[in-house]
Coordinates of C-alpha atoms and ligand atoms in Angstrom, one line a residue:
M1094 CA -126.3 102.6 -13.7
T1095 CA -126.2 104.9 -16.6
D1096 CA -123.0 106.6 -15.5
F1097 CA -121.1 103.4 -15.8
K1098 CA -119.1 102.4 -18.9
W1099 CA -119.4 99.0 -20.4
W1100 CA -115.9 98.0 -19.3
Q1101 CA -116.9 98.7 -15.7
T1102 CA -119.8 96.4 -15.5
A1103 CA -118.8 93.7 -18.1
L1104 CA -117.5 90.3 -17.1
F1105 CA -114.2 89.7 -19.1
Y1106 CA -113.0 86.2 -20.1
Q1107 CA -109.5 85.5 -21.2
I1108 CA -109.1 83.2 -24.2
Y1109 CA -105.7 81.6 -24.7
P1110 CA -106.1 81.1 -28.5
R1111 CA -103.6 78.2 -28.8
S1112 CA -105.5 76.1 -26.2
F1113 CA -109.2 77.1 -26.6
A1114 CA -110.6 75.1 -29.5
D1115 CA -109.0 73.5 -32.6
G1116 CA -111.2 74.1 -35.6
N1117 CA -109.1 72.5 -38.3
G1118 CA -107.8 69.5 -36.5
D1119 CA -104.1 70.2 -36.3
G1120 CA -103.8 70.2 -32.5
I1121 CA -103.6 73.9 -32.2
G1122 CA -106.5 76.2 -31.2
D1123 CA -107.6 78.7 -33.9
F1124 CA -110.2 81.3 -34.9
P1125 CA -112.7 79.0 -36.5
G1126 CA -112.5 77.0 -33.2
I1127 CA -113.1 80.1 -31.1
T1128 CA -115.9 81.3 -33.3
A1129 CA -117.7 77.9 -33.0
K1130 CA -117.6 78.3 -29.2
L1131 CA -119.1 81.8 -29.0
D1132 CA -122.5 80.5 -28.1
Y1133 CA -120.9 78.6 -25.2
L1134 CA -119.4 81.8 -24.0
K1135 CA -122.6 83.8 -24.4
D1136 CA -124.5 81.1 -22.5
L1137 CA -121.8 81.2 -19.7
G1138 CA -122.7 84.9 -19.4
V1139 CA -119.4 86.6 -20.1
E1140 CA -119.6 89.9 -21.9
A1141 CA -116.1 90.7 -23.1
L1142 CA -113.2 88.6 -24.4
W1143 CA -109.5 89.2 -24.0
L1144 CA -107.5 87.3 -26.5
S1145 CA -103.8 86.5 -25.7
P1146 CA -101.7 87.3 -28.7
H1147 CA -103.0 86.0 -32.0
F1148 CA -100.3 87.6 -34.2
P1149 CA -97.6 85.8 -36.3
S1150 CA -94.9 84.7 -34.0
P1151 CA -92.0 82.3 -33.9
N1152 CA -93.4 81.3 -30.5
W1153 CA -90.4 81.5 -28.4
D1154 CA -92.8 83.0 -25.8
C1155 CA -96.1 81.6 -27.0
G1156 CA -97.0 84.5 -29.1
Y1157 CA -95.6 87.3 -26.9
D1158 CA -92.8 87.6 -29.4
I1159 CA -94.6 89.2 -32.3
S1160 CA -93.2 89.2 -35.8
D1161 CA -96.1 91.1 -37.5
Y1162 CA -98.5 93.3 -35.6
C1163 CA -101.0 93.6 -38.3
N1164 CA -101.8 90.0 -39.1
V1165 CA -103.0 86.7 -37.8
A1166 CA -100.7 83.7 -37.0
P1167 CA -101.3 81.3 -39.9
E1168 CA -101.9 78.5 -37.4
Y1169 CA -104.8 80.5 -36.0
G1170 CA -106.3 81.3 -39.4
T1171 CA -106.5 84.3 -41.7
L1172 CA -107.3 87.9 -41.1
A1173 CA -110.7 87.1 -42.7
D1174 CA -111.2 84.4 -40.0
F1175 CA -110.4 87.0 -37.4
E1176 CA -113.0 89.4 -38.9
T1177 CA -115.6 86.6 -38.9
F1178 CA -114.8 86.0 -35.3
L1179 CA -115.1 89.7 -34.4
R1180 CA -118.3 90.1 -36.3
E1181 CA -119.9 87.0 -34.7
A1182 CA -118.7 88.1 -31.2
H1183 CA -120.2 91.6 -31.7
A1184 CA -123.4 90.0 -33.0
R1185 CA -123.7 88.3 -29.6
Q1186 CA -122.9 91.6 -27.8
L1187 CA -119.5 90.2 -26.8
R1188 CA -116.8 92.8 -26.8
V1189 CA -113.3 91.9 -27.8
I1190 CA -110.0 93.3 -26.6
L1191 CA -106.6 92.2 -28.0
D1192 CA -103.2 91.8 -26.4
L1193 CA -100.8 94.6 -27.3
V1194 CA -97.1 93.9 -26.7
L1195 CA -95.3 97.3 -26.7
N1196 CA -92.1 96.6 -24.9
H1197 CA -90.5 94.2 -27.4
T1198 CA -91.0 92.5 -30.8
S1199 CA -89.8 89.2 -32.0
D1200 CA -86.2 89.1 -33.1
E1201 CA -87.7 87.9 -36.4
H1202 CA -89.8 91.0 -36.9
A1203 CA -88.8 92.9 -40.0
W1204 CA -88.0 96.0 -37.9
F1205 CA -85.4 94.1 -35.9
L1206 CA -84.0 92.3 -38.9
E1207 CA -83.3 95.7 -40.4
S1208 CA -82.1 97.2 -37.2
K1209 CA -79.6 94.5 -36.6
S1210 CA -78.3 94.5 -40.2
S1211 CA -75.9 97.5 -39.8
R1212 CA -75.2 100.5 -37.6
D1213 CA -76.5 103.0 -40.2
N1214 CA -79.8 101.5 -41.6
P1215 CA -83.0 103.6 -41.3
K1216 CA -84.1 101.5 -38.2
A1217 CA -80.7 101.4 -36.6
D1218 CA -82.0 103.2 -33.6
W1219 CA -85.3 101.3 -33.2
Y1220 CA -84.0 99.0 -30.5
V1221 CA -81.6 99.6 -27.6
W1222 CA -78.0 99.1 -28.8
V1223 CA -74.7 99.4 -26.9
D1224 CA -71.1 98.8 -27.8
T1225 CA -70.4 96.7 -24.7
P1226 CA -72.8 95.4 -21.9
P1227 CA -72.9 98.4 -19.6
N1228 CA -74.0 96.5 -16.5
N1229 CA -75.1 93.1 -15.0
W1230 CA -78.7 93.4 -15.8
Q1231 CA -80.5 90.0 -16.3
S1232 CA -83.2 89.0 -18.7
C1233 CA -86.1 88.0 -16.5
F1234 CA -86.5 84.7 -18.5
D1235 CA -82.9 83.6 -18.9
G1236 CA -79.3 84.9 -18.6
D1237 CA -77.9 88.3 -19.4
A1238 CA -80.1 91.1 -20.7
W1239 CA -77.6 92.0 -23.4
T1240 CA -77.0 89.9 -26.5
Y1241 CA -74.3 90.2 -29.1
V1242 CA -74.9 90.7 -32.8
P1243 CA -71.9 90.3 -35.0
E1244 CA -73.4 92.3 -37.9
R1245 CA -73.2 95.4 -35.8
N1246 CA -70.5 94.2 -33.4
Q1247 CA -72.9 95.5 -30.7
Y1248 CA -75.3 94.3 -28.0
Y1249 CA -79.0 94.8 -27.8
Y1250 CA -81.1 94.9 -24.7
H1251 CA -83.9 92.5 -23.8
Y1252 CA -85.9 92.4 -20.6
F1253 CA -87.4 89.1 -21.6
M1254 CA -85.8 86.5 -23.9
K1255 CA -83.1 87.3 -26.4
Q1256 CA -85.8 86.5 -29.0
Q1257 CA -87.7 89.5 -27.6
P1258 CA -85.5 92.6 -28.2
D1259 CA -86.8 95.8 -26.4
L1260 CA -88.0 98.6 -28.7
N1261 CA -86.4 102.0 -28.2
W1262 CA -89.5 104.0 -27.2
H1263 CA -87.5 107.2 -27.1
N1264 CA -87.5 107.1 -30.9
P1265 CA -90.6 108.8 -32.3
A1266 CA -90.6 106.6 -35.4
V1267 CA -91.1 103.5 -33.2
K1268 CA -94.2 105.2 -31.6
Q1269 CA -95.6 106.0 -35.0
A1270 CA -95.2 102.5 -36.3
M1271 CA -96.8 101.0 -33.2
W1272 CA -99.6 103.5 -33.2
D1273 CA -100.3 102.6 -36.8
A1274 CA -100.7 99.0 -35.7
V1275 CA -103.0 100.1 -32.9
R1276 CA -105.2 102.0 -35.4
F1277 CA -105.2 99.0 -37.7
W1278 CA -107.1 96.9 -35.1
L1279 CA -109.2 99.8 -33.8
D1280 CA -110.3 100.5 -37.4
L1281 CA -111.3 96.8 -37.7
G1282 CA -113.6 97.4 -34.6
V1283 CA -111.8 95.9 -31.6
D1284 CA -113.0 97.3 -28.3
G1285 CA -109.6 97.8 -26.7
F1286 CA -106.3 96.3 -25.5
R1287 CA -104.7 94.5 -22.7
L1288 CA -101.3 96.1 -22.5
D1289 CA -98.5 93.6 -22.0
A1290 CA -95.7 94.2 -19.5
I1291 CA -95.9 98.0 -19.8
G1292 CA -93.7 98.5 -16.8
T1293 CA -90.7 97.3 -18.7
I1294 CA -91.0 99.8 -21.6
Y1295 CA -88.4 102.2 -20.2
E1296 CA -85.3 101.5 -18.2
D1297 CA -83.1 103.5 -15.8
P1298 CA -81.1 105.9 -18.0
Q1299 CA -78.2 105.7 -15.6
L1300 CA -78.0 101.9 -16.2
T1301 CA -77.5 101.3 -12.5
P1302 CA -76.3 97.7 -11.9
H1303 CA -78.2 95.4 -9.6
T1304 CA -76.6 94.3 -6.3
V1305 CA -78.0 90.8 -5.9
P1306 CA -75.1 88.4 -5.3
M1307 CA -76.2 85.8 -7.9
N1308 CA -77.5 85.4 -11.4
L1309 CA -81.1 84.5 -12.4
A1310 CA -80.7 80.7 -12.5
Q1311 CA -79.2 80.8 -9.1
L1312 CA -81.9 83.1 -7.8
R1313 CA -84.6 80.7 -9.2
H1314 CA -82.9 77.8 -7.4
F1315 CA -82.6 79.9 -4.2
S1316 CA -86.4 80.6 -4.5
D1317 CA -87.2 76.9 -5.0
T1318 CA -85.4 76.0 -1.8
A1319 CA -86.5 79.0 0.4
R1320 CA -88.4 77.6 3.3
T1321 CA -88.2 79.8 6.4
P1322 CA -89.9 83.2 6.6
S1323 CA -86.6 85.0 6.5
E1324 CA -85.4 83.0 3.4
K1325 CA -88.7 83.9 1.7
Q1326 CA -88.3 87.6 2.6
Q1327 CA -84.8 87.6 1.2
R1328 CA -86.1 85.8 -1.9
D1329 CA -88.7 88.5 -2.5
R1330 CA -86.1 91.3 -1.9
Y1331 CA -83.7 89.7 -4.3
W1332 CA -86.3 89.4 -7.0
H1333 CA -87.2 93.0 -6.5
D1334 CA -83.6 94.2 -6.4
M1335 CA -82.5 92.2 -9.4
F1336 CA -84.9 94.0 -11.8
K1337 CA -85.8 97.3 -10.1
H1338 CA -83.7 99.4 -12.5
Q1339 CA -85.3 97.8 -15.5
W1340 CA -89.0 98.8 -15.0
G1341 CA -91.4 101.3 -13.5
R1342 CA -90.0 104.5 -15.0
P1343 CA -92.1 107.7 -14.9
E1344 CA -91.7 108.3 -18.6
L1345 CA -94.4 105.8 -19.1
H1346 CA -97.1 108.2 -18.1
D1347 CA -96.7 110.3 -21.2
L1348 CA -96.7 107.3 -23.4
M1349 CA -99.9 106.0 -21.9
K1350 CA -101.5 109.4 -22.3
E1351 CA -100.5 109.4 -26.0
L1352 CA -102.0 106.0 -26.5
R1353 CA -105.2 107.0 -24.6
T1354 CA -105.6 110.0 -26.9
I1355 CA -105.6 107.6 -29.9
L1356 CA -108.3 105.4 -28.3
D1357 CA -110.4 108.4 -27.4
E1358 CA -110.5 109.4 -31.1
Y1359 CA -112.7 106.4 -31.7
D1360 CA -116.3 105.9 -30.8
G1361 CA -117.6 103.2 -28.5
D1362 CA -115.6 103.8 -25.4
R1363 CA -112.6 101.7 -26.4
M1364 CA -110.6 100.7 -23.4
L1365 CA -107.1 99.9 -22.1
V1366 CA -106.2 97.5 -19.3
G1367 CA -102.6 97.5 -18.2
E1368 CA -100.8 94.4 -17.1
D1369 CA -99.5 96.2 -14.1
D1370 CA -100.8 96.7 -10.6
N1371 CA -99.6 100.3 -10.3
I1372 CA -102.7 102.6 -10.0
D1373 CA -100.4 105.5 -11.0
Y1374 CA -100.8 104.4 -14.6
M1375 CA -104.4 105.4 -14.4
G1376 CA -103.1 109.0 -14.4
Y1377 CA -105.8 111.5 -13.2
G1378 CA -108.3 108.7 -13.6
D1379 CA -109.4 109.7 -17.1
D1380 CA -106.2 110.4 -19.1
E1381 CA -104.1 107.2 -19.0
L1382 CA -105.3 103.6 -18.6
H1383 CA -108.9 102.7 -17.9
L1384 CA -107.9 99.8 -15.7
V1385 CA -104.9 98.1 -14.1
F1386 CA -105.1 94.6 -12.7
N1387 CA -105.3 94.1 -8.9
F1388 CA -102.5 91.6 -8.9
P1389 CA -101.7 91.9 -5.2
L1390 CA -105.1 90.2 -4.5
M1391 CA -103.9 87.0 -6.3
R1392 CA -100.3 87.1 -5.2
T1393 CA -100.7 85.1 -2.1
E1394 CA -100.5 81.4 -1.2
Q1395 CA -103.9 81.5 0.5
L1396 CA -106.9 83.8 -0.1
S1397 CA -107.7 84.4 3.5
P1398 CA -110.3 86.9 4.7
A1399 CA -107.6 89.1 6.3
H1400 CA -105.6 89.2 3.0
I1401 CA -108.7 90.1 1.0
R1402 CA -109.8 92.8 3.4
K1403 CA -106.4 94.4 3.5
N1404 CA -106.1 94.3 -0.3
Q1405 CA -109.5 95.9 -0.8
K1406 CA -108.8 98.6 1.8
N1407 CA -105.5 99.6 0.1
R1408 CA -106.7 99.4 -3.5
L1409 CA -110.0 101.1 -3.1
A1410 CA -108.5 103.9 -1.1
R1411 CA -105.9 104.5 -3.8
L1412 CA -108.6 104.4 -6.5
D1413 CA -110.7 106.9 -4.6
E1414 CA -107.8 109.3 -4.4
L1415 CA -107.6 109.8 -8.1
P1416 CA -109.1 113.1 -9.2
T1417 CA -111.5 111.3 -11.5
R1418 CA -112.3 108.3 -9.3
G1419 CA -110.7 105.1 -10.5
W1420 CA -112.3 101.7 -11.0
G1421 CA -110.8 98.3 -9.9
C1422 CA -110.1 95.2 -11.8
N1423 CA -110.0 91.8 -10.1
T1424 CA -108.7 88.5 -11.3
L1425 CA -107.3 85.4 -9.8
G1426 CA -105.8 83.6 -12.7
N1427 CA -104.3 84.0 -16.1
H1428 CA -101.9 82.3 -18.6
D1429 CA -98.9 83.2 -16.4
S1430 CA -100.1 81.8 -13.1
S1431 CA -101.0 78.6 -11.5
R1432 CA -104.6 77.5 -12.0
I1433 CA -107.0 79.0 -9.4
Y1434 CA -108.2 75.5 -8.4
S1435 CA -104.7 74.3 -7.8
H1436 CA -103.1 77.5 -6.5
Y1437 CA -105.7 78.3 -3.8
G1438 CA -106.7 74.7 -3.0
N1439 CA -105.6 73.2 0.3
G1440 CA -105.8 69.6 -0.9
Q1441 CA -108.8 68.9 1.3
H1442 CA -111.4 71.4 0.3
D1443 CA -110.3 72.4 -3.2
A1444 CA -113.8 72.2 -4.7
E1445 CA -115.3 74.4 -1.9
L1446 CA -112.5 76.9 -2.1
A1447 CA -112.8 77.1 -5.9
R1448 CA -116.5 78.1 -5.4
L1449 CA -115.7 80.7 -2.8
N1450 CA -113.0 82.2 -4.9
A1451 CA -115.3 82.4 -8.0
A1452 CA -117.8 84.2 -5.8
L1453 CA -115.1 86.5 -4.5
V1454 CA -114.0 87.7 -7.9
L1455 CA -117.6 88.1 -9.1
T1456 CA -118.8 90.1 -6.1
L1457 CA -115.9 92.5 -5.3
R1458 CA -116.2 96.1 -6.5
G1459 CA -114.5 96.3 -9.9
T1460 CA -114.3 94.6 -13.3
P1461 CA -113.8 90.8 -13.0
F1462 CA -111.6 88.9 -15.4
L1463 CA -111.9 85.1 -15.7
Y1464 CA -109.4 82.8 -17.3
N1465 CA -110.6 80.1 -19.7
G1466 CA -111.1 76.8 -18.0
E1467 CA -111.5 78.1 -14.5
E1468 CA -115.3 77.8 -14.9
I1469 CA -115.0 74.0 -14.9
G1470 CA -112.2 73.8 -12.3
M1471 CA -109.3 73.0 -14.6
Q1472 CA -106.2 72.2 -12.7
D1473 CA -102.4 72.5 -13.2
L1474 CA -100.9 69.7 -15.2
I1475 CA -97.3 69.3 -14.2
I1476 CA -95.4 68.1 -17.3
T1477 CA -92.6 65.8 -16.1
D1478 CA -91.2 65.0 -19.6
P1479 CA -89.0 68.0 -20.4
G1480 CA -89.3 67.2 -24.1
K1481 CA -93.0 68.1 -23.9
L1482 CA -92.4 71.6 -22.4
R1483 CA -93.4 74.4 -24.7
D1484 CA -92.7 77.3 -22.3
T1485 CA -89.1 78.1 -23.4
M1486 CA -88.5 79.8 -20.0
A1487 CA -89.0 76.4 -18.4
T1488 CA -86.9 74.5 -20.9
W1489 CA -84.0 76.9 -20.2
Y1490 CA -84.5 76.6 -16.5
H1491 CA -84.3 72.8 -16.9
T1492 CA -81.0 73.1 -18.8
A1493 CA -79.6 75.4 -16.2
L1494 CA -80.6 73.1 -13.4
I1495 CA -78.9 70.2 -15.0
H1496 CA -75.8 71.8 -16.5
D1497 CA -75.0 74.7 -14.2
L1498 CA -76.5 73.6 -10.9
H1499 CA -76.0 69.8 -11.3
I1500 CA -79.4 68.9 -10.0
D1501 CA -80.5 65.3 -10.3
P1502 CA -82.4 64.8 -13.6
V1503 CA -85.7 63.6 -12.1
E1504 CA -85.7 66.4 -9.6
A1505 CA -84.8 68.9 -12.4
A1506 CA -87.6 67.7 -14.6
R1507 CA -90.1 68.1 -11.8
R1508 CA -88.9 71.6 -10.9
A1509 CA -89.0 72.7 -14.5
G1510 CA -92.5 71.3 -14.9
E1511 CA -93.7 73.1 -11.8
M1512 CA -92.2 76.4 -12.8
S1513 CA -93.4 76.1 -16.4
R1514 CA -96.4 78.1 -17.4
D1515 CA -97.4 75.2 -19.6
K1516 CA -99.1 73.7 -16.5
N1517 CA -101.8 76.3 -16.7
R1518 CA -102.1 76.6 -20.5
T1519 CA -103.2 73.1 -21.4
P1520 CA -106.1 72.6 -23.9
M1521 CA -109.7 73.3 -22.8
Q1522 CA -111.6 70.2 -21.8
W1523 CA -114.7 70.2 -23.9
G1524 CA -115.9 66.7 -23.2
P1525 CA -115.1 63.2 -21.9
L1526 CA -113.6 62.5 -25.3
A1527 CA -110.3 61.8 -27.0
N1528 CA -108.0 64.8 -26.4
G1529 CA -110.8 66.2 -24.2
G1530 CA -112.7 67.2 -27.4
F1531 CA -110.1 69.9 -28.0
C1532 CA -108.8 68.3 -31.2
P1533 CA -109.7 65.1 -33.0
E1534 CA -108.6 61.6 -31.9
G1535 CA -105.2 60.6 -33.2
V1536 CA -104.0 64.2 -33.4
E1537 CA -101.4 65.3 -30.9
P1538 CA -102.5 68.5 -29.2
W1539 CA -99.7 71.2 -28.8
L1540 CA -99.7 70.6 -25.1
P1541 CA -101.0 67.4 -23.4
V1542 CA -104.7 67.5 -22.2
H1543 CA -105.1 67.0 -18.5
P1544 CA -106.2 63.4 -18.0
N1545 CA -108.9 64.6 -15.5
H1546 CA -111.1 65.5 -18.5
L1547 CA -112.2 61.9 -18.1
E1548 CA -113.2 62.5 -14.4
G1549 CA -115.8 65.1 -14.9
I1550 CA -113.6 68.1 -15.5
N1551 CA -115.1 68.8 -18.8
I1552 CA -117.7 71.1 -20.2
R1553 CA -120.1 68.6 -21.7
E1554 CA -120.6 66.6 -18.5
Q1555 CA -120.8 69.7 -16.4
Q1556 CA -123.4 71.2 -18.7
D1557 CA -125.6 68.2 -18.0
N1558 CA -125.1 68.4 -14.3
P1559 CA -126.9 71.1 -12.3
D1560 CA -124.6 70.7 -9.4
S1561 CA -121.4 71.2 -11.4
L1562 CA -119.0 74.1 -11.0
L1563 CA -120.0 75.3 -14.5
H1564 CA -123.6 75.6 -13.4
Y1565 CA -122.5 77.3 -10.2
Y1566 CA -120.5 79.9 -12.3
K1567 CA -123.5 80.5 -14.5
R1568 CA -125.8 81.0 -11.6
L1569 CA -123.4 83.4 -9.9
I1570 CA -122.9 85.3 -13.1
R1571 CA -126.7 85.6 -13.6
T1572 CA -127.1 86.8 -10.0
R1573 CA -124.4 89.4 -10.6
K1574 CA -125.9 90.6 -13.8
S1575 CA -129.4 91.1 -12.2
T1576 CA -128.1 92.8 -9.1
P1577 CA -127.1 96.4 -9.7
A1578 CA -125.3 96.7 -6.3
L1579 CA -123.0 93.9 -7.3
L1580 CA -122.2 95.6 -10.6
T1581 CA -121.7 99.2 -9.4
G1582 CA -122.2 99.4 -5.6
E1583 CA -119.8 100.8 -3.0
Y1584 CA -117.9 98.3 -0.9
Q1585 CA -118.1 98.3 2.9
P1586 CA -116.4 95.6 4.9
L1587 CA -118.3 94.2 8.0
H1588 CA -117.1 92.0 10.9
T1589 CA -113.5 93.0 10.0
Q1590 CA -112.0 90.9 12.8
S1591 CA -113.2 87.6 11.5
N1592 CA -110.4 85.2 10.3
D1593 CA -112.8 82.6 9.0
Y1594 CA -115.2 84.5 6.8
I1595 CA -115.4 87.7 4.9
A1596 CA -118.6 89.8 4.9
F1597 CA -119.2 93.0 3.1
L1598 CA -122.0 95.2 1.8
R1599 CA -122.3 96.4 -1.8
T1600 CA -124.5 99.5 -1.9
C1601 CA -125.9 101.4 -4.9
P1602 CA -128.7 104.0 -4.8
T1603 CA -131.4 101.4 -5.3
Q1604 CA -130.1 98.5 -3.3
T1605 CA -128.0 97.2 -0.4
V1606 CA -126.5 93.7 -0.8
L1607 CA -124.8 91.6 1.8
V1608 CA -122.1 89.1 0.6
I1609 CA -120.7 86.5 3.0
L1610 CA -118.0 84.1 2.0
N1611 CA -117.3 81.5 4.7
Y1612 CA -113.7 80.3 4.2
S1613 CA -114.1 77.8 7.0
P1614 CA -115.6 74.3 7.5
D1615 CA -117.6 75.6 10.5
H1616 CA -121.3 76.5 10.6
R1617 CA -122.1 79.8 12.2
N1618 CA -124.8 82.1 13.2
L1619 CA -124.0 85.7 12.4
K1620 CA -125.5 88.9 13.6
F1621 CA -125.4 92.0 11.5
S1622 CA -126.4 95.2 13.2
G1623 CA -126.2 98.9 12.2
T1624 CA -127.2 98.4 8.6
G1625 CA -130.6 100.1 9.1
K1626 CA -132.3 96.9 7.7
K1627 CA -133.9 93.9 9.3
T1628 CA -134.0 91.1 6.8
A1629 CA -131.7 89.4 4.4
R1630 CA -133.5 88.2 1.3
G1631 CA -131.4 85.5 -0.3
L1632 CA -130.3 86.1 -3.9
F1633 CA -127.7 83.3 -4.1
S1634 CA -126.5 80.6 -1.9
S1635 CA -124.0 77.8 -2.6
A1636 CA -126.0 75.8 -0.1
G1637 CA -129.2 76.1 -2.1
R1638 CA -131.1 78.4 0.3
S1639 CA -131.5 81.1 -2.2
Q1640 CA -135.0 82.2 -1.7
N1641 CA -135.1 82.4 2.1
D1642 CA -135.6 85.5 4.2
Q1643 CA -133.3 85.5 7.2
P1644 CA -133.4 88.0 10.1
L1645 CA -130.2 90.1 10.1
G1646 CA -129.9 89.3 13.8
K1647 CA -129.4 85.7 13.1
I1648 CA -128.0 84.6 9.7
S1649 CA -127.1 81.0 9.6
L1650 CA -124.2 80.1 7.4
G1651 CA -123.1 76.6 6.4
A1652 CA -119.5 75.3 6.0
F1653 CA -117.8 77.1 3.1
E1654 CA -121.1 78.7 2.2
V1655 CA -121.4 81.6 -0.2
F1656 CA -124.4 83.7 0.7
I1657 CA -125.6 86.8 -1.1
A1658 CA -128.7 88.6 0.0
E1659 CA -130.5 91.9 -0.6
L1660 CA -131.2 93.7 2.6
I1661 CA -134.7 94.9 3.1
Ligands
TEU1716 O1 -95.9 89.0 -18.6 C1 -95.1 89.9 -18.0 C2 -94.4 89.4 -16.8 O2 -94.1 90.2 -15.9 C3 -94.0 88.0 -16.7 O3 -92.6 88.0 -16.4 C4 -94.6 87.3 -15.6 O4 -94.2 87.8 -14.4 C5 -94.2 85.8 -15.7 O5 -94.8 85.3 -16.9 C6 -94.7 85.0 -14.6 O6 -94.2 83.7 -14.7 C7 -96.3 89.3 -19.9 C8 -97.1 88.1 -20.4 O7 -98.3 87.9 -19.7 C9 -96.2 86.9 -20.5 O8 -96.9 85.7 -20.9 C10 -95.1 87.2 -21.4 O9 -94.2 86.1 -21.4 C11 -94.3 88.4 -21.0 O10 -95.2 89.5 -20.8 C12 -93.4 88.9 -22.1 O11 -94.2 89.4 -23.2
CA1717 CA1 -106.0 74.3 -35.4

């Protein structure tokens, strides 16, 4: 295991700072709150934390519109609070990576305020300015991608909201300024960065128009109502075609190399994980990003054995092709996507499926990322009062539904609530208490707390219950940590024809481990031959048969069981 870097074997956990823990009682999560929960995280067994943006921001996009890259949002605390958090995390051997938003700043960032003030100021060329909109490009959040500024009598480009102007990365001064910010945090001791939306950094220099016969609001509506397979195919094609000229440019490789060089100047194996599924951004395997997320795994309505196997086959083959072999990175949920429990549930066996999917992400080859709250089975909360939405993208969609598409208000509110990312960003549920224990009684949390915190979906009660999902995660994480093959081993699928369960081996020089995830309500007796071993010695079972030895010729598996065993 000595050849493996910390970021290959560590279990990462995403903290959404606004929703994690409120330390000063104002209804908004903050650093004192997070610091106070570090012992909880240590006890859970995670080893690295990714913080969604904690920088000053007008919060049009919940922190992804940054107005100062070298500071802490006042509602989250001070820089000193951040340093205390970092010191306390490191004292517990918890690594910390930050969210780095390179594509755009806030329109309230000093750089943009200066850039937009005239055509000839020193930062005039720091953003992407044109005299007239050159094409029909859309902002992926709302409306046109070009917004007018009277001071310059020009338009600027924004892939995301108009409050998130794209930086002009062809300008060396932009790079220098951003690299200074990167060094600022590396000097403070952070262990790396999750790179936001890197695919969108460069655009097609020909400015080729898209050919989709509708605008973004119409496309969203079209997507909402797509039912048949052919409508769904067309929906996917439209989404791809609408934005394909606005991302995925090859220039990004050089930029990632430049950033990697900076990280490599530092000790301690600082790391970069790209919010992109394109393995090309790992370069030769050692000169661009350390990791990119395996998003294709999670982008499905149902995590079926066939889907998982196909995904692993494709990804692992591509990673193996890199001159310096690449390493995977698996996740099933984050602040942009529906809660795992809700997304992959089927309404009948949600609890069982949540356990299977936790085991999946913790046993596949690659670095696992968890999203805060999944360990207690937090669920989507659909906000039906549009006035309570905080995800601006959803507020705007709501407005478009009512005013442009003339959808009935009740229906519009429901659709906006379902599309809103607020549903998966609600406050952590710490106990069966007022506001779920996230903030004091009588204080209004920034987003409503899911009422199911009173029905056992909370940390305190699950801590006291050995049968809870939380204990299940802890047991799984402990098993993973003490099983070298799960941390580093090769992946080899078995019984690849099965639709009901997925079985695979993880093999390292000292150990062969069999993982079986039964995605069906049926009991089975399975026979594994050709492994060169005779017996499966249980390491973990969701059915509580952990310590048993079973002959490989007849392994009995319960409904929805997760079974992990060392082969001897
Ligand atoms: O997301 C990038 C991205 O591609 C999003 O459009 C994503 O597809 C969408 O949120 C799904 O609904 C990153 C961040 O993760 C996201 O929270 C930010 O809003 C976005 O960048 C802009 O910074
Ligand atoms: Ca607070």
